[in-house]
Amino acid sequence: MAYNYNMDVSTINPFLSACEEAFQTMFNINPQHKDPYLLNPGSTHMWEVSGLVKVSGDESGVVVFRLHKRLAEKMLELSGITIESPDEMEPMEKDLVSEFTNIITGNAVSAMQNKSIFVSAPVIRAGENHPIPWPAKTRIIGVPFYTKQGIFEVDLSFLGM
């Protein structure tokens, strides 16, 4: 999975690999990535839930895991978590996306042994066309993934990209 937009793939690829591995291990879902693209931070988007972390240290930026509620619901179902009432669904989806984002970033940072990188606790953004606080004057790389259960995307923006 080698991408190059004049960026250091040794920073980006661990996040993508960690996401694929977590889907496979936790949910027995095999995501297939598509070609990365440059995301316009001012454009509208279709994602209903996003988990984002700020990255600091040797690299500085933002990593965002974005998906539809339908996929979040499927992830909950596959995790074996029991939802007692319909009122619990949305908070549980957000909690799951937060924890999944935390797992992805933790595994990615662990894989980058030659860099000193710190990540914030995940923040969840939800709702139609919810805003993401992208770093100013950086490129944002969007990497779409497809699964039988739904689509998702990992977006990365680091200073110097």
PDB file of C-alpha atoms in Angstrom:
ATOM      1  CA  MET A   1       0.000   0.000   0.000  1.00  0.00           C
ATOM      2  CA  ALA A   2       2.449   2.673  -1.144  1.00  0.00           C
ATOM      3  CA  TYR A   3       1.060   6.144  -1.783  1.00  0.00           C
ATOM      4  CA  ASN A   4       3.076   9.171  -2.763  1.00  0.00           C
ATOM      5  CA  TYR A   5       1.997  12.784  -3.009  1.00  0.00           C
ATOM      6  CA  ASN A   6       5.427  14.085  -1.948  1.00  0.00           C
ATOM      7  CA  MET A   7       4.677  12.846   1.521  1.00  0.00           C
ATOM      8  CA  ASP A   8       6.417  10.555   3.912  1.00  0.00           C
ATOM      9  CA  VAL A   9       4.530   7.291   3.457  1.00  0.00           C
ATOM     10  CA  SER A  10       6.337   5.904   6.502  1.00  0.00           C
ATOM     11  CA  THR A  11       4.026   8.153   8.527  1.00  0.00           C
ATOM     12  CA  ILE A  12       0.797   7.605   6.595  1.00  0.00           C
ATOM     13  CA  ASN A  13       0.909   3.887   5.812  1.00  0.00           C
ATOM     14  CA  PRO A  14       0.969   2.731   9.464  1.00  0.00           C
ATOM     15  CA  PHE A  15      -2.409   4.410  10.033  1.00  0.00           C
ATOM     16  CA  LEU A  16      -3.898   2.691   6.981  1.00  0.00           C
ATOM     17  CA  SER A  17      -2.416  -0.697   7.871  1.00  0.00           C
ATOM     18  CA  ALA A  18      -3.591  -0.377  11.477  1.00  0.00           C
ATOM     19  CA  CYS A  19      -7.119   0.388  10.259  1.00  0.00           C
ATOM     20  CA  GLU A  20      -7.176  -2.644   7.952  1.00  0.00           C
ATOM     21  CA  GLU A  21      -5.770  -4.929  10.661  1.00  0.00           C
ATOM     22  CA  ALA A  22      -8.242  -3.696  13.279  1.00  0.00           C
ATOM     23  CA  PHE A  23     -11.220  -4.312  10.976  1.00  0.00           C
ATOM     24  CA  GLN A  24      -9.957  -7.813  10.232  1.00  0.00           C
ATOM     25  CA  THR A  25      -9.144  -8.711  13.827  1.00  0.00           C
ATOM     26  CA  MET A  26     -12.091  -7.127  15.621  1.00  0.00           C
ATOM     27  CA  PHE A  27     -14.920  -7.623  13.121  1.00  0.00           C
ATOM     28  CA  ASN A  28     -13.682 -10.177  10.585  1.00  0.00           C
ATOM     29  CA  ILE A  29     -14.167  -7.523   7.901  1.00  0.00           C
ATOM     30  CA  ASN A  30     -11.621  -7.283   5.098  1.00  0.00           C
ATOM     31  CA  PRO A  31     -11.527  -3.685   3.857  1.00  0.00           C
ATOM     32  CA  GLN A  32     -10.178  -2.948   0.393  1.00  0.00           C
ATOM     33  CA  HIS A  33      -8.563   0.446  -0.094  1.00  0.00           C
ATOM     34  CA  LYS A  34      -9.021   2.453  -3.243  1.00  0.00           C
ATOM     35  CA  ASP A  35      -6.782   5.129  -4.700  1.00  0.00           C
ATOM     36  CA  PRO A  36      -6.020   8.058  -2.412  1.00  0.00           C
ATOM     37  CA  TYR A  37      -7.099  11.533  -3.446  1.00  0.00           C
ATOM     38  CA  LEU A  38      -6.575  15.121  -2.354  1.00  0.00           C
ATOM     39  CA  LEU A  39      -9.501  16.191  -0.214  1.00  0.00           C
ATOM     40  CA  ASN A  40     -10.804  19.759  -0.354  1.00  0.00           C
ATOM     41  CA  PRO A  41     -11.311  20.876   3.265  1.00  0.00           C
ATOM     42  CA  GLY A  42     -14.061  23.302   2.265  1.00  0.00           C
ATOM     43  CA  SER A  43     -16.184  20.802   0.391  1.00  0.00           C
ATOM     44  CA  THR A  44     -19.250  19.092   1.796  1.00  0.00           C
ATOM     45  CA  HIS A  45     -19.040  15.418   2.677  1.00  0.00           C
ATOM     46  CA  MET A  46     -21.339  12.438   3.124  1.00  0.00           C
ATOM     47  CA  TRP A  47     -19.933  11.000   6.353  1.00  0.00           C
ATOM     48  CA  GLU A  48     -22.207  10.789   9.392  1.00  0.00           C
ATOM     49  CA  VAL A  49     -19.657   9.943  12.098  1.00  0.00           C
ATOM     50  CA  SER A  50     -15.961  10.813  12.372  1.00  0.00           C
ATOM     51  CA  GLY A  51     -13.356   9.947  14.952  1.00  0.00           C
ATOM     52  CA  LEU A  52     -10.409  12.301  14.880  1.00  0.00           C
ATOM     53  CA  VAL A  53      -7.104  12.580  16.675  1.00  0.00           C
ATOM     54  CA  LYS A  54      -4.498  15.307  16.695  1.00  0.00           C
ATOM     55  CA  VAL A  55      -0.941  14.143  16.160  1.00  0.00           C
ATOM     56  CA  SER A  56       2.120  15.887  17.593  1.00  0.00           C
ATOM     57  CA  GLY A  57       5.806  15.239  18.075  1.00  0.00           C
ATOM     58  CA  ASP A  58       8.017  14.395  15.091  1.00  0.00           C
ATOM     59  CA  GLU A  59       4.881  14.690  12.950  1.00  0.00           C
ATOM     60  CA  SER A  60       2.064  17.167  13.459  1.00  0.00           C
ATOM     61  CA  GLY A  61      -1.429  17.004  12.026  1.00  0.00           C
ATOM     62  CA  VAL A  62      -4.795  15.282  12.129  1.00  0.00           C
ATOM     63  CA  VAL A  63      -5.981  11.739  11.346  1.00  0.00           C
ATOM     64  CA  VAL A  64      -9.716  11.153  10.836  1.00  0.00           C
ATOM     65  CA  PHE A  65     -11.656   7.883  10.568  1.00  0.00           C
ATOM     66  CA  ARG A  66     -14.979   8.616   8.780  1.00  0.00           C
ATOM     67  CA  LEU A  67     -17.961   6.371   8.201  1.00  0.00           C
ATOM     68  CA  HIS A  68     -21.705   6.063   7.866  1.00  0.00           C
ATOM     69  CA  LYS A  69     -23.946   5.163  10.789  1.00  0.00           C
ATOM     70  CA  ARG A  70     -24.928   1.972   8.954  1.00  0.00           C
ATOM     71  CA  LEU A  71     -21.338   0.692   9.159  1.00  0.00           C
ATOM     72  CA  ALA A  72     -21.054   1.782  12.802  1.00  0.00           C
ATOM     73  CA  GLU A  73     -24.231  -0.201  13.543  1.00  0.00           C
ATOM     74  CA  LYS A  74     -22.768  -3.254  11.784  1.00  0.00           C
ATOM     75  CA  MET A  75     -19.529  -2.897  13.770  1.00  0.00           C
ATOM     76  CA  LEU A  76     -21.561  -2.825  16.993  1.00  0.00           C
ATOM     77  CA  GLU A  77     -23.478  -5.925  15.933  1.00  0.00           C
ATOM     78  CA  LEU A  78     -20.287  -7.808  15.028  1.00  0.00           C
ATOM     79  CA  SER A  79     -18.652  -6.797  18.307  1.00  0.00           C
ATOM     80  CA  GLY A  80     -21.356  -8.649  20.237  1.00  0.00           C
ATOM     81  CA  ILE A  81     -22.410  -5.562  22.178  1.00  0.00           C
ATOM     82  CA  THR A  82     -26.072  -5.769  23.147  1.00  0.00           C
ATOM     83  CA  ILE A  83     -28.166  -2.652  22.739  1.00  0.00           C
ATOM     84  CA  GLU A  84     -30.976  -2.644  25.305  1.00  0.00           C
ATOM     85  CA  SER A  85     -33.019   0.213  23.823  1.00  0.00           C
ATOM     86  CA  PRO A  86     -33.042   2.305  20.633  1.00  0.00           C
ATOM     87  CA  ASP A  87     -31.980   5.337  22.703  1.00  0.00           C
ATOM     88  CA  GLU A  88     -28.653   3.620  23.384  1.00  0.00           C
ATOM     89  CA  MET A  89     -27.750   3.119  19.710  1.00  0.00           C
ATOM     90  CA  GLU A  90     -26.278   6.540  18.872  1.00  0.00           C
ATOM     91  CA  PRO A  91     -24.179   6.903  22.065  1.00  0.00           C
ATOM     92  CA  MET A  92     -22.886   3.346  21.636  1.00  0.00           C
ATOM     93  CA  GLU A  93     -21.987   4.029  17.977  1.00  0.00           C
ATOM     94  CA  LYS A  94     -20.026   7.105  19.008  1.00  0.00           C
ATOM     95  CA  ASP A  95     -18.274   5.195  21.801  1.00  0.00           C
ATOM     96  CA  LEU A  96     -17.357   2.399  19.398  1.00  0.00           C
ATOM     97  CA  VAL A  97     -16.004   4.826  16.785  1.00  0.00           C
ATOM     98  CA  SER A  98     -14.011   6.606  19.497  1.00  0.00           C
ATOM     99  CA  GLU A  99     -12.485   3.377  20.773  1.00  0.00           C
ATOM    100  CA  PHE A 100     -11.809   2.100  17.249  1.00  0.00           C
ATOM    101  CA  THR A 101     -10.081   5.385  16.377  1.00  0.00           C
ATOM    102  CA  ASN A 102      -8.006   5.049  19.551  1.00  0.00           C
ATOM    103  CA  ILE A 103      -6.991   1.484  18.632  1.00  0.00           C
ATOM    104  CA  ILE A 104      -6.026   2.473  15.090  1.00  0.00           C
ATOM    105  CA  THR A 105      -3.888   5.399  16.194  1.00  0.00           C
ATOM    106  CA  GLY A 106      -2.290   3.489  19.063  1.00  0.00           C
ATOM    107  CA  ASN A 107      -1.304   0.634  16.763  1.00  0.00           C
ATOM    108  CA  ALA A 108      -0.030   3.033  14.084  1.00  0.00           C
ATOM    109  CA  VAL A 109       2.128   4.958  16.549  1.00  0.00           C
ATOM    110  CA  SER A 110       3.529   1.693  17.935  1.00  0.00           C
ATOM    111  CA  ALA A 111       4.530   0.689  14.394  1.00  0.00           C
ATOM    112  CA  MET A 112       6.503   3.935  13.916  1.00  0.00           C
ATOM    113  CA  GLN A 113       9.347   3.037  16.251  1.00  0.00           C
ATOM    114  CA  ASN A 114      11.781   5.491  14.669  1.00  0.00           C
ATOM    115  CA  LYS A 115       9.592   8.532  15.423  1.00  0.00           C
ATOM    116  CA  SER A 116       8.410  10.200  18.568  1.00  0.00           C
ATOM    117  CA  ILE A 117       4.699  10.716  17.992  1.00  0.00           C
ATOM    118  CA  PHE A 118       1.913  11.545  20.414  1.00  0.00           C
ATOM    119  CA  VAL A 119      -1.814  11.429  19.736  1.00  0.00           C
ATOM    120  CA  SER A 120      -4.701  13.096  21.504  1.00  0.00           C
ATOM    121  CA  ALA A 121      -7.696  11.270  22.849  1.00  0.00           C
ATOM    122  CA  PRO A 122     -10.211  10.731  20.032  1.00  0.00           C
ATOM    123  CA  VAL A 123     -12.881  13.346  19.465  1.00  0.00           C
ATOM    124  CA  ILE A 124     -16.147  12.344  17.808  1.00  0.00           C
ATOM    125  CA  ARG A 125     -17.906  14.563  15.310  1.00  0.00           C
ATOM    126  CA  ALA A 126     -21.334  13.526  14.072  1.00  0.00           C
ATOM    127  CA  GLY A 127     -24.204  14.823  12.016  1.00  0.00           C
ATOM    128  CA  GLU A 128     -24.702  15.896   8.465  1.00  0.00           C
ATOM    129  CA  ASN A 129     -21.625  17.571   6.969  1.00  0.00           C
ATOM    130  CA  HIS A 130     -19.999  17.960  10.412  1.00  0.00           C
ATOM    131  CA  PRO A 131     -16.868  20.134  10.429  1.00  0.00           C
ATOM    132  CA  ILE A 132     -13.345  18.778  10.867  1.00  0.00           C
ATOM    133  CA  PRO A 133     -10.642  21.158  12.203  1.00  0.00           C
ATOM    134  CA  TRP A 134      -7.989  20.557   9.531  1.00  0.00           C
ATOM    135  CA  PRO A 135      -4.576  22.163   9.980  1.00  0.00           C
ATOM    136  CA  ALA A 136      -4.229  25.323   7.909  1.00  0.00           C
ATOM    137  CA  LYS A 137      -2.220  25.236   4.688  1.00  0.00           C
ATOM    138  CA  THR A 138      -1.759  21.478   4.552  1.00  0.00           C
ATOM    139  CA  ARG A 139      -2.879  18.936   2.027  1.00  0.00           C
ATOM    140  CA  ILE A 140      -5.419  16.351   3.133  1.00  0.00           C
ATOM    141  CA  ILE A 141      -5.087  12.857   1.748  1.00  0.00           C
ATOM    142  CA  GLY A 142      -8.322  10.863   1.647  1.00  0.00           C
ATOM    143  CA  VAL A 143      -8.095   7.083   1.394  1.00  0.00           C
ATOM    144  CA  PRO A 144     -11.464   5.417   0.716  1.00  0.00           C
ATOM    145  CA  PHE A 145     -12.083   1.834   1.809  1.00  0.00           C
ATOM    146  CA  TYR A 146     -14.830  -0.550   0.743  1.00  0.00           C
ATOM    147  CA  THR A 147     -16.257  -3.506   2.632  1.00  0.00           C
ATOM    148  CA  LYS A 148     -19.317  -5.690   2.140  1.00  0.00           C
ATOM    149  CA  GLN A 149     -20.764  -3.981   5.217  1.00  0.00           C
ATOM    150  CA  GLY A 150     -20.223  -0.408   4.017  1.00  0.00           C
ATOM    151  CA  ILE A 151     -17.657   2.191   3.063  1.00  0.00           C
ATOM    152  CA  PHE A 152     -15.367   4.295   5.213  1.00  0.00           C
ATOM    153  CA  GLU A 153     -12.442   6.626   4.770  1.00  0.00           C
ATOM    154  CA  VAL A 154      -9.203   7.489   6.519  1.00  0.00           C
ATOM    155  CA  ASP A 155      -8.147  11.106   6.007  1.00  0.00           C
ATOM    156  CA  LEU A 156      -4.698  12.337   6.972  1.00  0.00           C
ATOM    157  CA  SER A 157      -3.214  15.805   7.064  1.00  0.00           C
ATOM    158  CA  PHE A 158       0.288  16.456   8.339  1.00  0.00           C
ATOM    159  CA  LEU A 159       2.284  19.668   8.291  1.00  0.00           C
ATOM    160  CA  GLY A 160       4.774  19.558   5.481  1.00  0.00           C
ATOM    161  CA  MET A 161       2.654  17.353   3.231  1.00  0.00           C
TER     162      MET A 161
END
